[in-house]
Amino acid sequence: MLINHPLLGPRDAQEFVYKGDASLLHRPDAMAEDALERFTEYAYLRDNPAGEHRELWYHEQGDRSWLVVTRNTLTHEILDVRLASEVAL
Amino acid sequence: MSRRISAGRIGTSVVRFNFDGKQLEGREGDSLAAALLANDTLLVGRSFKYHRPRGVLALGSEEPNALVTVGSNGSQTPNTRATTQELYDGLCAVSQNRFPSLKFDLLSINDRLSRFLTAGFYYKTFMWPKSFWESVYEPMIRRAAGLGRLSEVEDEAHYDKGFLHCDRLVIGGGLSGIESALTAAKEGKQVILCEEFSRLGGVALFESAPLTQIDSLVAELEANANIRVMKRTTVQGAYDHGVYSAVTLNTDHLAQPQAKAPRQTLWRIYSKEAVLATGAHERMIAFDNNDRPGVMLSSAVRGYLNYYGVLAGDSCVVFGCHDDARKTVVDLKAAGAQVVWVDTRASHQSVDGVESFTNAKVVNTRGRHRLTGVEIEQQGRRFWINCEALAVAGGWNPRIQLACHQGGRPIWSAETGGFVPGTKLPPGMQVVGSAAGEHLEGNWEPVWDVSVKGAAFVDPQNDVTVKDIKLAHQEGYISVEHLKRYTTLGMATDQGKNANALGIGVLSQHSGESIESVGTTLFRPPYTPVAIGALAGRARGKDFKPTRLTPSHEFATRRGAAFVTVGNWLRASYFPLVGETHWRESVDREALTVRQAVGVCDVTTLGKIDVQGRDAAEFLNRVYANGFLKLPIGKTRYGLMLREDGIVFDDGTAARLAENHFVVTTTTANAVSVYRHMEFVHQCLAPDLDVHLISTTEAWAQFAVAGPKSRELVQRVVDLDISNEAFGFMACAETQLIDGTPARLFRISFSGELAYELAVPTRFGNSLMEALLDVGKDLGAVPYGTEALGVLRIEKGHAAGNELDGRTTALNLGLGQMVAQTKDSIGRVLANRTELADSTLRLVGFRSEEQILTGSWLVPNGAPAEQAHTLGWVSSACYSPNLGCYIAIGFIRDAQQHMDTQMRAVSLLDGADVKVQVVSPHFVDPEGERLRV
Amino acid sequence: MDYSIFRVIKEALNNHKGWGPAWRTPTPKPHYDIVIVGGGGHGLATAFYLASRYGLRNIAVLEKGWLGGGNVGRNTTIVRSNYMLPGNEPFYELSMKLWEGLEQELNYNAMVSQRGVLNLCHSDAQRDAFRKRGNAMLLQGADAELLDAEGVRKLYPYLNFDDARFPIMGGLLQRRGGTVRHDAVAWGYARAADQLGVDIIQNCEVLDFRIENGQVSGLETSRGFIGANKVGTAVAGSSSRLLSKAGLRLPIESHVLQAFVSEGLKPVIPGVITFGAGHFYLSQSDKGGLVFGGDIDGYNTYAQRGNMPVVEDVCEGAMGLMPMLGRARMLRSWGGIMDMSMDGSPFIDRTDIKGLYFNGGWCYGGFKATPASGLCFAHLLATGTSHEVAAQMRLDRFARGAMIDEKGQGAQPNLH
């Protein structure tokens, strides 16, 4: 599989480490009243779609950037790649 | 007797080889199969289940029968197809799956019992008596099963891997492939062309027509600088995003390969486009006893004649349902054979001097180890004729496998009479030529099963017959997936190249279902079987994974240290002195010396992360459970890091060297994962923070200098006042050695003694270690390794990897108070989940006069050793030379109640049941006075 | 219609005319007491035990394709009960005991072969961890032995003891572990369930759940509406896809596990062996092919295929362990979809929707669990309470902090 790194161009996915759903970017407010419930959902429940999936990849063997990749989990086609730090801001 | 009637296209150079102990002669350029046929050696193997005599069926890698073992010992290669093994002088091959010999195989009795051994018979029996399956039936089945044999000796070959990039990958070096490559090259594209065979030209090589057109195209191809031609290279898999795997056979055709030349090379080819120009191969027709040696595919008979100069028989019958059969008839006649043509169709364009039977079919064969005659049926009449060879033209199977590796199903093309690629191709791939169903001679009619008794082989290697297919259907295994798994059709080494299309046709014929609705099973890599050695490449023996050496490795080696593997690191585990014969002697001495004098240990392997930026402190405040905002400059603090789920992830220290500069340490095992996690927190959760992280584990060599005399020793080498007043407990500083070498000094302790960690740039590490021990000689300084390091930290009661097992919390470790509740940090919220917060499991210590084993479980006195009675487990254990007894730390529930009581540490695996006293895990200096001296 | 050697001989002499379909092809009834969605190993086993142990007959199994066509048809056939945690081990040990009596119970030869499962260790730390687990196995009623290097050498003399990067120090052996013929399990359970009156409806895909007032009343399928008092899903790999139709989100990610088989070889590997210094495990089928595999690819996927890095990684492990394998050839690779859960352990539980029960989260270890999963799911469906050995396999365990995490890797599915 190839990931089109926004700065470095296409790289073999073997250079990366996969973490999971990009919903992990949206960490709940830890000091809120319902934090325990929100964090449980955040940490454990997943959509796990058969289709387009936004997910986090870490370029461990490259420039150590975290990327948000939009990929189809049925065909593996990658539709979008961007730096996580830009998405998270 | 020789069947070689001409030089064919390979020349006349003689080559000697050995088959089943017999010395034979072949030609340079022969395949082993061609050479065997030339020597009239028709019997080359035995089928898997019935051990029926078998001969060569095909020309190329789709061969199901002629599997031999080539070579011996470190080069013994079982299941080698004689059709793809190129002949070389001195080649030694033996037949397989027969005992005691190919001609007299005892297990051919299975053939007589075939009616009992139909598909799936083993599911219905072998169940009684119950114990017999494992003790009797299965061993028998296993001994009879399998084909070739591995030597059980290490594979002596080397294998290599390579990476290639191109604009167009052309798969197949026949006419269509060559044309595609030239077209692309002329457009300026970089092209790679892979051809399975040793020579380009494809199917044209095996026809009688002159090769002038092909030869000139090949010359043009090889002269084009934009094209990389790779022969003996099979593209094996079509993976995501234009990534292809391919294997080149470098030396399997050589008598004397260069020493160390890689036997095979595995390529990963990245290509924007791919052109599948793999052609098609012929298939059989199902008739009774269609598997005798001497029965071959019509195109194979033609190919052996035209390319290898080998005539299959002086008398040949050609049987087909397809126009292509005529080419074989013509070529055989021209070679001087007596030919009879049996055609299922009503009419065909006859050939002079050849007897033709139309509206006819071959329904049986005879002959024991070779074909002697065939039975023909024409309009109700049956009769036998003698012949030496039977060439069967049952239609064409395009080689579409690669086009279907990404889940696309092929579609049945009634016009071509074969499966062609469907619409869902791997992105970037197109299919051309006969692989796409083009150029396959028309005028075809579907003929699948013409057998009378059903003893017609559909999957020759696995002995799956028409009868088996019918029985499976009768028993309800009607889907093509069930059919395959119940009968094992298509599961042999040819992976259905011969069996699948024919099997589907037979199923369709007998069930009445159309071929389209029967469908196919999935196609998967590899296209042909690939040596496991090739897939492993150079990661062999000691090179399986890299070996990481510490900066003081050279010193340790010279000192005769014993080493231990920790992940990929090699660390000194202890430094035996002359006269010490058992590791305990060395380790006990080292641990005692540290507490009584001073010891030096290389701790470089622990992760080091440099954290800089205006928000560095805020960042650490988020990743650690305890607070870091107010850590003074020049101070170090223990850091407890949780996972987001509240479980302890790692622990280490963070040293504030300057306002915006921290150095974080991690455990050795988690150096990489902590760094990854920190980058995640920064880039994904808090990108607004001004902080930068760099891994410096390998940039700094770091040494623990520990013991009551450590200050004296360190003071001798660093250019800094390290008196207790100037450099108190947990102080840190960027400084230098007395010779100006940059250094970092941290007053932290893992052992519980007065201790420092001194870091210098890695390249100075070895000499620093030497210097410390040299300068510290009069202080009694010794080097100590990981074993003593472990004893010291267990004596102190420090949690380490064994305690941070990914299930324990700060509370369990006795560090619950460290998790600040008034700030947000990773893991704080989920650590408060009820069952975690209410857990009574705590880290405790154990003392005993007997050895306590790590991995023992605690059970109360008098209770049976059963799960329901266990209280906890022992996570780390050692002999404590400083206390003079065995100690351990571990976890038990209701720890408070059990403090100072007795229980048992049980290891049922070792038959150990040891009385232990439950105590505080901090055996030595629990008040921490020695640290602050 | 019994299977036995006498029957085999009789039918062979009778031209096999007496063999009939192993299971019926019934028309779906408009309503059943219990409908199991998923005709794989677990679903078929559940139906069998509902009928045989709980005496329930008005049951259907709905399978979207052909029965046994999913993960049960393409796994590496290993069975073992060498887990550590009390939330898991008693369950797998129950499964092991059920395997031991399965052929007799089903009258189908599933070729249960208890040839031993050996986990190799390559360091003191690893051996200590194995000791902890082996003791836990013994404490919970299973069998285990800790071997040293010599003990391993006696069983497998051709392993790489001399030139290895990570020399073998010993291993944890479960002698009762081994392999079972996977297809036979699906077909055996299907045939036995069918004989007890269970309707196995193939080519019937569930398109939606009909839920009224928080209670399931039936399923919309490609063959029409089928009513049910209770619905149990056993579709691991596709759990999220299916249950999202009921509005449920699960603590699961779908991943591919690749596995491989070699060309047939004369017997060379007697038992099941796992490498401790890399992701690699190996056994040899009764047909002679080496069956082996390693780690999951690591990214969410429903494509049922993986990529080259894992293929190479697995073969590097093979060569690191047994350099004689270099000349064996990989014949075929395949891939399925795994329900990778957030702690690596499964679920057999009710859901928040009344009448809707869930069986899934099996990660890559579902095959060995087949009998116990069937029995425990049947117990839950029949009685409304969890079977004792599956009591901790709850969906809400994450909310409570009661994870069953054998590997200690936390809430990241691809690390389990």
Short mmCIF file of N, CA, C and O in Angstrom, two decimals, chain A residues 14-82:
data_model
loop_
_atom_site.label_atom_id
_atom_site.label_comp_id
_atom_site.label_asym_id
_atom_site.label_seq_id
_atom_site.Cartn_x
_atom_site.Cartn_y
_atom_site.Cartn_z
N GLN A 14 4.65 0.52 4.69
CA GLN A 14 5.52 -0.20 5.62
C GLN A 14 6.34 0.76 6.48
O GLN A 14 6.82 0.38 7.55
N GLU A 15 6.50 2.01 6.02
CA GLU A 15 7.27 2.98 6.81
C GLU A 15 6.45 3.55 7.95
O GLU A 15 6.96 4.30 8.78
N PHE A 16 5.16 3.22 7.97
CA PHE A 16 4.26 3.83 8.93
C PHE A 16 3.79 2.86 10.00
O PHE A 16 3.87 1.64 9.82
N VAL A 17 3.24 3.44 11.09
CA VAL A 17 2.58 2.67 12.14
C VAL A 17 1.13 3.16 12.19
O VAL A 17 0.89 4.37 12.16
N TYR A 18 0.20 2.23 12.25
CA TYR A 18 -1.21 2.59 12.23
C TYR A 18 -1.77 2.64 13.64
O TYR A 18 -1.50 1.76 14.45
N LYS A 19 -2.55 3.68 13.92
CA LYS A 19 -3.13 3.77 15.26
C LYS A 19 -4.62 3.44 15.26
O LYS A 19 -5.06 2.62 16.05
N GLY A 20 -5.39 4.08 14.39
CA GLY A 20 -6.83 3.78 14.38
C GLY A 20 -7.63 4.95 13.88
O GLY A 20 -7.13 5.84 13.19
N ASP A 21 -8.89 4.96 14.25
CA ASP A 21 -9.85 5.95 13.78
C ASP A 21 -9.41 7.37 14.14
O ASP A 21 -8.99 7.64 15.26
N ALA A 22 -9.54 8.28 13.19
CA ALA A 22 -9.16 9.67 13.43
C ALA A 22 -10.08 10.37 14.41
O ALA A 22 -9.83 11.53 14.78
N SER A 23 -11.13 9.69 14.85
CA SER A 23 -11.96 10.28 15.90
C SER A 23 -11.13 10.49 17.16
O SER A 23 -11.52 11.26 18.04
N LEU A 24 -9.99 9.83 17.25
CA LEU A 24 -9.09 10.03 18.39
C LEU A 24 -8.58 11.46 18.47
O LEU A 24 -8.06 11.89 19.50
N LEU A 25 -8.70 12.20 17.36
CA LEU A 25 -8.30 13.61 17.38
C LEU A 25 -9.22 14.43 18.26
O LEU A 25 -8.83 15.48 18.78
N HIS A 26 -10.45 13.95 18.42
CA HIS A 26 -11.45 14.75 19.14
C HIS A 26 -11.57 14.28 20.58
O HIS A 26 -12.57 13.67 20.96
N ARG A 27 -10.55 14.57 21.34
CA ARG A 27 -10.50 14.12 22.73
C ARG A 27 -11.48 14.96 23.55
O ARG A 27 -11.50 16.17 23.46
N PRO A 28 -12.33 14.29 24.36
CA PRO A 28 -13.34 15.04 25.11
C PRO A 28 -12.72 15.94 26.20
O PRO A 28 -11.54 15.80 26.53
N ASP A 29 -13.52 16.79 26.73
CA ASP A 29 -13.12 17.68 27.82
C ASP A 29 -12.96 16.84 29.08
O ASP A 29 -13.93 16.30 29.62
N ALA A 30 -11.72 16.74 29.56
CA ALA A 30 -11.44 15.85 30.69
C ALA A 30 -11.99 16.36 32.00
O ALA A 30 -12.10 15.62 32.97
N MET A 31 -12.29 17.63 32.06
CA MET A 31 -12.77 18.17 33.34
C MET A 31 -14.28 18.34 33.36
O MET A 31 -14.82 18.83 34.34
N ALA A 32 -14.96 17.92 32.32
CA ALA A 32 -16.42 18.07 32.29
C ALA A 32 -17.09 17.04 33.20
O ALA A 32 -16.50 16.03 33.56
N GLU A 33 -18.35 17.31 33.52
CA GLU A 33 -19.14 16.42 34.40
C GLU A 33 -19.23 15.00 33.86
O GLU A 33 -19.12 14.02 34.58
N ASP A 34 -19.50 14.91 32.55
CA ASP A 34 -19.73 13.60 31.95
C ASP A 34 -18.47 13.03 31.33
O ASP A 34 -18.54 12.21 30.40
N ALA A 35 -17.32 13.48 31.84
CA ALA A 35 -16.04 13.06 31.23
C ALA A 35 -15.90 11.54 31.17
O ALA A 35 -15.47 11.00 30.15
N LEU A 36 -16.27 10.84 32.23
CA LEU A 36 -16.07 9.40 32.26
C LEU A 36 -16.82 8.71 31.13
O LEU A 36 -16.29 7.86 30.40
N GLU A 37 -18.07 9.14 30.93
CA GLU A 37 -18.88 8.54 29.86
C GLU A 37 -18.30 8.88 28.49
O GLU A 37 -18.18 8.04 27.61
N ARG A 38 -17.94 10.15 28.33
CA ARG A 38 -17.42 10.62 27.02
C ARG A 38 -16.11 9.92 26.69
O ARG A 38 -15.87 9.51 25.55
N PHE A 39 -15.25 9.79 27.73
CA PHE A 39 -13.95 9.17 27.47
C PHE A 39 -14.09 7.68 27.17
O PHE A 39 -13.34 7.12 26.39
N THR A 40 -15.05 7.04 27.80
CA THR A 40 -15.26 5.61 27.53
C THR A 40 -15.66 5.43 26.07
O THR A 40 -15.14 4.56 25.37
N GLU A 41 -16.57 6.28 25.62
CA GLU A 41 -16.98 6.20 24.23
C GLU A 41 -15.80 6.51 23.31
O GLU A 41 -15.56 5.81 22.33
N TYR A 42 -15.07 7.55 23.64
CA TYR A 42 -13.91 8.01 22.84
C TYR A 42 -12.87 6.90 22.72
O TYR A 42 -12.32 6.65 21.65
N ALA A 43 -12.58 6.24 23.82
CA ALA A 43 -11.51 5.25 23.82
C ALA A 43 -11.94 3.90 23.26
O ALA A 43 -11.12 3.17 22.73
N TYR A 44 -13.23 3.58 23.36
CA TYR A 44 -13.62 2.20 23.07
C TYR A 44 -14.60 1.97 21.93
O TYR A 44 -14.55 0.92 21.30
N LEU A 45 -15.48 2.89 21.65
CA LEU A 45 -16.48 2.61 20.62
C LEU A 45 -16.04 3.13 19.27
O LEU A 45 -15.48 4.22 19.17
N ARG A 46 -16.30 2.37 18.23
CA ARG A 46 -15.85 2.73 16.90
C ARG A 46 -16.96 2.52 15.87
O ARG A 46 -17.77 1.62 15.99
N ASP A 47 -16.94 3.34 14.82
CA ASP A 47 -17.87 3.13 13.71
C ASP A 47 -17.44 1.92 12.90
O ASP A 47 -18.24 1.14 12.45
N ASN A 48 -16.11 1.80 12.69
CA ASN A 48 -15.57 0.66 11.94
C ASN A 48 -16.30 0.44 10.61
O ASN A 48 -16.83 -0.63 10.34
N PRO A 49 -16.32 1.46 9.75
CA PRO A 49 -17.15 1.37 8.54
C PRO A 49 -16.53 0.49 7.46
O PRO A 49 -15.31 0.38 7.36
N ALA A 50 -17.42 -0.08 6.66
CA ALA A 50 -16.99 -0.79 5.44
C ALA A 50 -17.15 0.23 4.32
O ALA A 50 -18.16 0.29 3.65
N GLY A 51 -16.10 1.02 4.13
CA GLY A 51 -16.20 2.12 3.17
C GLY A 51 -15.19 3.17 3.56
O GLY A 51 -14.11 2.84 4.06
N GLU A 52 -15.52 4.41 3.38
CA GLU A 52 -14.57 5.49 3.70
C GLU A 52 -14.29 5.56 5.19
O GLU A 52 -15.20 5.56 6.00
N HIS A 53 -13.01 5.64 5.49
CA HIS A 53 -12.58 5.63 6.90
C HIS A 53 -11.49 6.66 7.08
O HIS A 53 -10.52 6.68 6.32
N ARG A 54 -11.64 7.54 8.06
CA ARG A 54 -10.60 8.50 8.37
C ARG A 54 -9.77 7.93 9.50
O ARG A 54 -10.31 7.59 10.56
N GLU A 55 -8.47 7.85 9.30
CA GLU A 55 -7.65 7.12 10.24
C GLU A 55 -6.29 7.79 10.41
O GLU A 55 -5.88 8.61 9.60
N LEU A 56 -5.60 7.39 11.47
CA LEU A 56 -4.32 8.01 11.83
C LEU A 56 -3.16 7.06 11.55
O LEU A 56 -3.15 5.92 12.00
N TRP A 57 -2.19 7.57 10.81
CA TRP A 57 -0.97 6.83 10.52
C TRP A 57 0.23 7.67 10.98
O TRP A 57 0.23 8.89 10.84
N TYR A 58 1.26 7.03 11.51
CA TYR A 58 2.44 7.73 12.01
C TYR A 58 3.64 7.30 11.17
O TYR A 58 3.94 6.13 11.05
N HIS A 59 4.33 8.28 10.62
CA HIS A 59 5.45 7.99 9.73
C HIS A 59 6.71 7.73 10.54
O HIS A 59 7.69 8.50 10.49
N GLU A 60 6.72 6.61 11.26
CA GLU A 60 7.80 6.33 12.20
C GLU A 60 9.16 6.17 11.51
O GLU A 60 10.17 6.58 12.06
N GLN A 61 9.19 5.58 10.33
CA GLN A 61 10.46 5.37 9.64
C GLN A 61 10.77 6.51 8.69
O GLN A 61 11.61 6.37 7.81
N GLY A 62 10.11 7.62 8.86
CA GLY A 62 10.33 8.74 7.95
C GLY A 62 10.48 10.03 8.72
O GLY A 62 11.44 10.20 9.47
N ASP A 63 9.52 10.92 8.56
CA ASP A 63 9.67 12.23 9.18
C ASP A 63 8.92 12.35 10.50
O ASP A 63 8.83 13.44 11.06
N ARG A 64 8.37 11.25 11.00
CA ARG A 64 7.69 11.22 12.31
C ARG A 64 6.47 12.14 12.37
O ARG A 64 6.11 12.62 13.43
N SER A 65 5.88 12.36 11.23
CA SER A 65 4.64 13.14 11.26
C SER A 65 3.46 12.19 11.39
O SER A 65 3.49 11.06 10.92
N TRP A 66 2.42 12.71 12.06
CA TRP A 66 1.16 11.97 12.11
C TRP A 66 0.29 12.46 10.95
O TRP A 66 0.21 13.66 10.70
N LEU A 67 -0.33 11.53 10.26
CA LEU A 67 -1.16 11.88 9.11
C LEU A 67 -2.59 11.40 9.33
O LEU A 67 -2.82 10.37 9.96
N VAL A 68 -3.53 12.19 8.78
CA VAL A 68 -4.92 11.74 8.73
C VAL A 68 -5.16 11.25 7.31
O VAL A 68 -5.05 12.02 6.35
N VAL A 69 -5.45 10.00 7.18
CA VAL A 69 -5.64 9.38 5.87
C VAL A 69 -7.10 9.00 5.71
O VAL A 69 -7.69 8.40 6.63
N THR A 70 -7.69 9.35 4.58
CA THR A 70 -9.05 8.89 4.28
C THR A 70 -8.93 7.76 3.28
O THR A 70 -8.43 7.96 2.17
N ARG A 71 -9.36 6.58 3.70
CA ARG A 71 -9.12 5.38 2.88
C ARG A 71 -10.39 4.54 2.89
O ARG A 71 -11.09 4.46 3.90
N ASN A 72 -10.64 3.91 1.78
CA ASN A 72 -11.80 3.03 1.68
C ASN A 72 -11.42 1.64 2.18
O ASN A 72 -10.52 1.02 1.64
N THR A 73 -12.08 1.16 3.22
CA THR A 73 -11.68 -0.11 3.84
C THR A 73 -12.15 -1.33 3.03
O THR A 73 -11.81 -2.45 3.38
N LEU A 74 -12.90 -1.12 1.97
CA LEU A 74 -13.28 -2.25 1.10
C LEU A 74 -12.31 -2.40 -0.06
O LEU A 74 -12.01 -3.51 -0.50
N THR A 75 -11.82 -1.28 -0.58
CA THR A 75 -10.97 -1.33 -1.76
C THR A 75 -9.53 -0.91 -1.47
O THR A 75 -8.66 -1.07 -2.32
N HIS A 76 -9.29 -0.32 -0.29
CA HIS A 76 -7.98 0.23 0.09
C HIS A 76 -7.60 1.47 -0.69
O HIS A 76 -6.48 1.97 -0.55
N GLU A 77 -8.52 1.99 -1.51
CA GLU A 77 -8.21 3.21 -2.23
C GLU A 77 -8.05 4.36 -1.23
O GLU A 77 -8.88 4.53 -0.34
N ILE A 78 -6.99 5.14 -1.39
CA ILE A 78 -6.77 6.28 -0.50
C ILE A 78 -7.23 7.54 -1.20
O ILE A 78 -6.81 7.84 -2.31
N LEU A 79 -8.14 8.26 -0.51
CA LEU A 79 -8.76 9.42 -1.14
C LEU A 79 -8.15 10.73 -0.70
O LEU A 79 -8.25 11.73 -1.41
N ASP A 80 -7.57 10.75 0.48
CA ASP A 80 -7.05 12.01 1.00
C ASP A 80 -5.99 11.73 2.05
O ASP A 80 -6.10 10.76 2.81
N VAL A 81 -4.95 12.58 2.06
CA VAL A 81 -3.93 12.48 3.12
C VAL A 81 -3.56 13.89 3.54
O VAL A 81 -3.28 14.73 2.69
N ARG A 82 -3.57 14.14 4.84
CA ARG A 82 -3.10 15.45 5.29
C ARG A 82 -2.43 15.33 6.64
O ARG A 82 -2.59 14.35 7.36
#
